[in-house]
XYZ file of C-alpha atoms in Angstrom:
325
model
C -26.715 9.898 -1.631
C -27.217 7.645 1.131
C -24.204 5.887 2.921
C -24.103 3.439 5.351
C -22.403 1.281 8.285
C -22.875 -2.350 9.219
C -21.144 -4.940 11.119
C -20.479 -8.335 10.568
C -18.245 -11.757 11.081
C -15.595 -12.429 8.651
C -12.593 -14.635 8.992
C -13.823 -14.798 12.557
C -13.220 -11.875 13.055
C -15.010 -9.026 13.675
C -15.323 -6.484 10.435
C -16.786 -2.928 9.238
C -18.686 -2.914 5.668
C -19.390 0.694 4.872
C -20.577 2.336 1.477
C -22.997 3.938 -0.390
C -25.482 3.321 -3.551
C -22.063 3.340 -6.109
C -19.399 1.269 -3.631
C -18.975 -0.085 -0.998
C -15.638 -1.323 1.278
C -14.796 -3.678 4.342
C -11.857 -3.429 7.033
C -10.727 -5.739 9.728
C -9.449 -3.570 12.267
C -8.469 -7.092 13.958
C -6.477 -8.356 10.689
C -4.204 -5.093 10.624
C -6.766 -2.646 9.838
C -7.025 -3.884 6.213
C -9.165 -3.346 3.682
C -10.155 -6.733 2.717
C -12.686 -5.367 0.098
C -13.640 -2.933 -2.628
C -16.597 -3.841 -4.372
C -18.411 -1.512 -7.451
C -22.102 -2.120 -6.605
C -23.129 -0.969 -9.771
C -21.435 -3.517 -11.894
C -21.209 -6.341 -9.027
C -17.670 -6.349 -9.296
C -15.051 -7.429 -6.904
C -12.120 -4.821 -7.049
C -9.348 -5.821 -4.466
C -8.241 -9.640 -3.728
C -10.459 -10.592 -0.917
C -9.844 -14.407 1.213
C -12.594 -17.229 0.543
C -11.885 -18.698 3.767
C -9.794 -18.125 6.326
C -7.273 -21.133 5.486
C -6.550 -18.882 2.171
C -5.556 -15.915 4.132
C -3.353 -17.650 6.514
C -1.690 -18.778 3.973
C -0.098 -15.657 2.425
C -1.934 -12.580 3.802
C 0.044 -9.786 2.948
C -1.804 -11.141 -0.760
C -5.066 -9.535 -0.186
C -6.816 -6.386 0.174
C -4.750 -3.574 1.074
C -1.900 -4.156 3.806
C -0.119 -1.310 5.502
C 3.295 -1.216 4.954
C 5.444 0.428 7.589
C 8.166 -0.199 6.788
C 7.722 -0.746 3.016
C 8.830 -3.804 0.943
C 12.204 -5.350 2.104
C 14.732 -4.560 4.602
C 18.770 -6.414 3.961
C 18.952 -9.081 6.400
C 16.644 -7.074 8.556
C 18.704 -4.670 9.709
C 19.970 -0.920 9.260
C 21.794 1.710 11.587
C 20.214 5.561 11.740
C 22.146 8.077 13.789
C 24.039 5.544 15.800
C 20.798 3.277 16.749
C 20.945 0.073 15.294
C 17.581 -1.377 14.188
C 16.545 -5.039 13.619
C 13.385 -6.791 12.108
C 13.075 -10.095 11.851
C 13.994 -12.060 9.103
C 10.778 -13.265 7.233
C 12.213 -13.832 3.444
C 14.603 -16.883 4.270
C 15.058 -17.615 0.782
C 16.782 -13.695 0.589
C 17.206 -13.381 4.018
C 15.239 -10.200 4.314
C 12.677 -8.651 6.867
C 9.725 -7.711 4.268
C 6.846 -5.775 5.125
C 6.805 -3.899 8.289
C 5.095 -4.730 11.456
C 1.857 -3.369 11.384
C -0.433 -5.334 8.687
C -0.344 -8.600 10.663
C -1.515 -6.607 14.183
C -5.247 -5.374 15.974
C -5.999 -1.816 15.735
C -8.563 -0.323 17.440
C -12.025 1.733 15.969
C -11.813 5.652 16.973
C -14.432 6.615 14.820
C -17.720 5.846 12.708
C -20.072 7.778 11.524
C -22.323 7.848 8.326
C -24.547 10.184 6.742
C -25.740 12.212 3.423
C -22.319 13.678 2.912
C -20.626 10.149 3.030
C -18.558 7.464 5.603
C -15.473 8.461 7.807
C -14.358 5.579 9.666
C -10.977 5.638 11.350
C -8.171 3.618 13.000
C -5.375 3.787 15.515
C -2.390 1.524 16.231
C -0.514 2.278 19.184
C 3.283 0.999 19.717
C 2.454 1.306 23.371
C 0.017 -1.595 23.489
C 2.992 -3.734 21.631
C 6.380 -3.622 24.127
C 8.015 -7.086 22.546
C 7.845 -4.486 18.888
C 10.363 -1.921 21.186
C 13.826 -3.951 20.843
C 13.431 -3.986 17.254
C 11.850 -0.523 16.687
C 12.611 1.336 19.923
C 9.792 4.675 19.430
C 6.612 5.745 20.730
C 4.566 6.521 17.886
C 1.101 6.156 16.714
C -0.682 5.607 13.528
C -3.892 6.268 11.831
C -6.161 5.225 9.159
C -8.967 6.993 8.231
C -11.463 5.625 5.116
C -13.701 8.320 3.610
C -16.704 6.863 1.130
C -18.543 9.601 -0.903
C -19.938 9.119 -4.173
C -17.586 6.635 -6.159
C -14.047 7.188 -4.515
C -12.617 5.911 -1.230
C -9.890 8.079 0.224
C -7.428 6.446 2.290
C -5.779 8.798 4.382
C -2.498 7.872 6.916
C -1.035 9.936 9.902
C 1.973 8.650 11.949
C 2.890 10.767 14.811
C 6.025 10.981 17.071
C 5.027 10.745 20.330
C 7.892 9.552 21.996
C 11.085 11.773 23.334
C 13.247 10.646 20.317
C 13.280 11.221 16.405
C 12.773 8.049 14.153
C 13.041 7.266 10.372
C 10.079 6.026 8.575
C 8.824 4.981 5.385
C 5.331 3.974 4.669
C 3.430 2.375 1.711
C 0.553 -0.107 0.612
C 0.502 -3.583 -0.980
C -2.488 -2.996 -2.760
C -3.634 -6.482 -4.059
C -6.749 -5.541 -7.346
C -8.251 -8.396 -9.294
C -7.136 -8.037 -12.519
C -8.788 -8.214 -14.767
C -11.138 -7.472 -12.872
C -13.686 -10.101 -13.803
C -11.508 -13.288 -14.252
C -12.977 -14.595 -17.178
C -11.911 -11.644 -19.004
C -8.598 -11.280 -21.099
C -5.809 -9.868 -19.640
C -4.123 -8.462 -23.163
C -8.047 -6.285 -23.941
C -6.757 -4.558 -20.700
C -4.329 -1.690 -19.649
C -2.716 -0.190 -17.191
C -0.535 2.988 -16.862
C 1.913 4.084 -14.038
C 3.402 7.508 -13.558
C 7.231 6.860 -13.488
C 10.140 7.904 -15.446
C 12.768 5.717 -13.695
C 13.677 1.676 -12.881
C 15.682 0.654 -10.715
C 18.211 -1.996 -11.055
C 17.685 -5.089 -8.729
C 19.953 -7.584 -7.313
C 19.301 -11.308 -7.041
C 17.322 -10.380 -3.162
C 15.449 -8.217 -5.157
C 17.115 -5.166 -3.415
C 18.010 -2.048 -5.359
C 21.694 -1.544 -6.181
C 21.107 2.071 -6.800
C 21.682 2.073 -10.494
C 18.868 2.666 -12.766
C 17.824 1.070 -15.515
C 17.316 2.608 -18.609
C 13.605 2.931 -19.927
C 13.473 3.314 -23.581
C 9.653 2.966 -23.449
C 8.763 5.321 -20.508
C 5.978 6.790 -22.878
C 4.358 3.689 -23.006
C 4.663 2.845 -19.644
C 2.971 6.239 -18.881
C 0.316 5.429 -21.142
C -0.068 1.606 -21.245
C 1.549 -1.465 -20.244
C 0.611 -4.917 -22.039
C 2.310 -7.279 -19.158
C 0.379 -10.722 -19.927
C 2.700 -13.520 -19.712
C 5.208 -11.418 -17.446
C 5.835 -11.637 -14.198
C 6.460 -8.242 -12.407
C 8.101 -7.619 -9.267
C 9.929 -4.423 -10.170
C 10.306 -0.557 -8.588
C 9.961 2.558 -9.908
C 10.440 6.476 -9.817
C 7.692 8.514 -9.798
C 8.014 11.123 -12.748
C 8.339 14.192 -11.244
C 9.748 15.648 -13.893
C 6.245 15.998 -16.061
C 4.412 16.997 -13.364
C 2.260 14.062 -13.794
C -0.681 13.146 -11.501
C 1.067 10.460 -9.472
C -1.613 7.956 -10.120
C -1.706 3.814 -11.543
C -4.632 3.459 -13.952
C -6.366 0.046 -14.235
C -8.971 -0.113 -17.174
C -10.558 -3.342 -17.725
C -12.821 -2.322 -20.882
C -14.867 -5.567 -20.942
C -15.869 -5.458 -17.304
C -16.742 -1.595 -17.894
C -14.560 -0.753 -15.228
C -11.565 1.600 -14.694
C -9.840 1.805 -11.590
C -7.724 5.369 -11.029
C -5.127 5.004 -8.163
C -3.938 8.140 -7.005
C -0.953 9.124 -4.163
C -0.106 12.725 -3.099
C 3.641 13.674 -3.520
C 5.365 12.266 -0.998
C 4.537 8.668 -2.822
C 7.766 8.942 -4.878
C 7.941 5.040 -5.825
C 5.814 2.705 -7.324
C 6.533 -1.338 -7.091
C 4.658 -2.803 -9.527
C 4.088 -6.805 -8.750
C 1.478 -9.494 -10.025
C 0.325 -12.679 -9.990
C -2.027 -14.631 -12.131
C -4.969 -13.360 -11.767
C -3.794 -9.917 -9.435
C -1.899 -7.150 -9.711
C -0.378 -4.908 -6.957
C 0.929 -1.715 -7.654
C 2.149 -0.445 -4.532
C 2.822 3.181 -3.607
C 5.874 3.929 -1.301
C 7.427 7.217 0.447
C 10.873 5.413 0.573
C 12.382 2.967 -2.150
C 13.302 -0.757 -0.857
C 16.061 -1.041 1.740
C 16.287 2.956 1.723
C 18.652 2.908 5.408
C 20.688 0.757 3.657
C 21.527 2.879 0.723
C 24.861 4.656 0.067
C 22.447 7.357 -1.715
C 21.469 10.871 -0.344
C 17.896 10.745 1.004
C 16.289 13.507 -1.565
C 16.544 9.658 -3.674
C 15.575 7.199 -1.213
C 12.975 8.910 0.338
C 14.284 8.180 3.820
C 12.791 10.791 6.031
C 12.910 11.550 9.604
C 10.683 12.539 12.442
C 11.356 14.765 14.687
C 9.757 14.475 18.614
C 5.939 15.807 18.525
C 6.063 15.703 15.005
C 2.876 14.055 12.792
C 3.072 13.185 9.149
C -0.016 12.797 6.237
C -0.557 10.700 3.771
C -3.419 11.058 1.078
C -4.116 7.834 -1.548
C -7.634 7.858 -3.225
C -8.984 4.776 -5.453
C -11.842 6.230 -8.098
C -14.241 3.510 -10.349
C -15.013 4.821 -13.176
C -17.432 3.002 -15.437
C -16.246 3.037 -19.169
């Protein structure tokens, strides 16, 4: 199967369409290295949230494509301590007064790598804190990130390493804000669709939307697992992945009238789901830490808070599959 690389202007900036004869994808290294655009070729189908203009992204663009989250979600009046450092984000939530989203979605990374041929499209990434010294009194760490984009056949893999390269040892989470039309054609009804997510556990939220580290109980986890009728409902809630069940840790979108199902899968260390819409999208968003994890009074075998040690490099793996139904 063929796959291919082209280049070409969008929200004035400069982007990267790559695909093959089945799908085919867009970043902005410029815009945060996002992935502004999924598209099944087959059925003409737009699968992520992608800006008409760029007066619609400015608006709210952590609402389209696929931001990177680092750190995920929100942060309690953007601030934790770690082994006696203190940390402090800015506060972007006024209304809660919390620092949401990390700091890397909304800054330029550069292009290491292109290349396309029979076997498929590897593009990749880097942001490097070095090029950024006003991020250092907030998040004081050398460290680099990458994203690399594989295309072959009908599934893009979305792969993330962040790497220690500084003299001391940091805590990190990571995740996505993954923003898919849904349905997926938006003439379509929302109730003829589905979607599953592989959790066992909710977590009780407080009026900042920050977990009070109480669960709630879920007396249709089977369902959830299997099928989730949300229309009408808004959704801005967090979840455990079940571990338990030894489930594939992967959101399902089916949307049968479009023909279309969307598999969402995360490796392991992905042990939360956030599951948030909109009319007409629906994010669920795969995390290695749970919402304001520093701030916790939990061990970190719950939050997910990890550390890194100096020289140290960690790997991500998330895949999105179309499958035509």
């Amino acid at each position: 199967m063929e796959s291919y690389i082209k280049d070409q202007m969008f929200l004035n900036e400069e982007a990267i369409i790559f695909g093959n004869d089945i799908i085919e994808a867009m970043i902005v290294p410029a815009l945060g290295s996002n992935l502004l655009s999924l598209k099944s070729k087959k059925k003409d189908v737009d699968i992520l949230r992608t800006p008409k203009s760029l007066e619609d992204y400015k608006k709210v663009p952590i609402l389209y494509g696929m931001p990177i989250l680092f750190p995920p979600n929100r942060i309690e009046d953007g601030t934790f301590t770690y082994k006696e450092i203190t940390y402090t984000f800015p506060v972007n939530e006024w209304e809660k007064h919390n620092h949401i989203h990390g700091f890397l979605h909304d800054k330029p990374w550069k292009v290491l790598k292109r290349e396309a041929g029979k076997e498929g499209v590897v593009i990749v990434t880097e942001f490097l804190s070095s090029d950024y010294p006003s991020m250092y009194p907030h998040f004081p760490h050398e460290f680099k990130v990458n994203m690399t984009y594989i295309v072959k056949e009908e599934r893009l893999d979305i792969q993330m390493s962040i790497h220690n390269i500084g003299r001391k040892s940091f805590p990190w989470g990571a995740g996505y804000h993954t923003i898919f039309n849904f349905p997926f054609i938006a003439r379509n009804d929302y109730s003829d669709c589905e979607i599953s997510l592989p959790v066992n556990k909710q977590w009780e939220l407080n009026g900042r939307s920050l977990p009070t580290g109480k669960y709630i109980t879920l007396p249709n986890k089977d369902e959830i697992q299997r099928r989730i009728i949300g229309e009408g409902r808004e959704y801005d809630d967090i979840f455990s992945h079940d571990e338990e069940n030894n489930r594939i840790n992967e959101a399902v979108l089916t949307d049968p009238k479009a023909g279309i199902q969307v598999r969402y899968q995360a490796d392991r260390q992905f042990k939360y789901w956030v599951l948030f819409n909109e009319d007409g999208f629906l994010c669920p968003e795969p995390y290695t830490w749970i919402t304001n994890a520093p701030n916790l009074k939990l061990p970190a075998e719950v939050t997910g808070l990890q550390e890194l040690q100096q020289g140290e490099s960690i790997h991500l793996d998330t895949k999105i599959i179309l499958h035509e139904i």
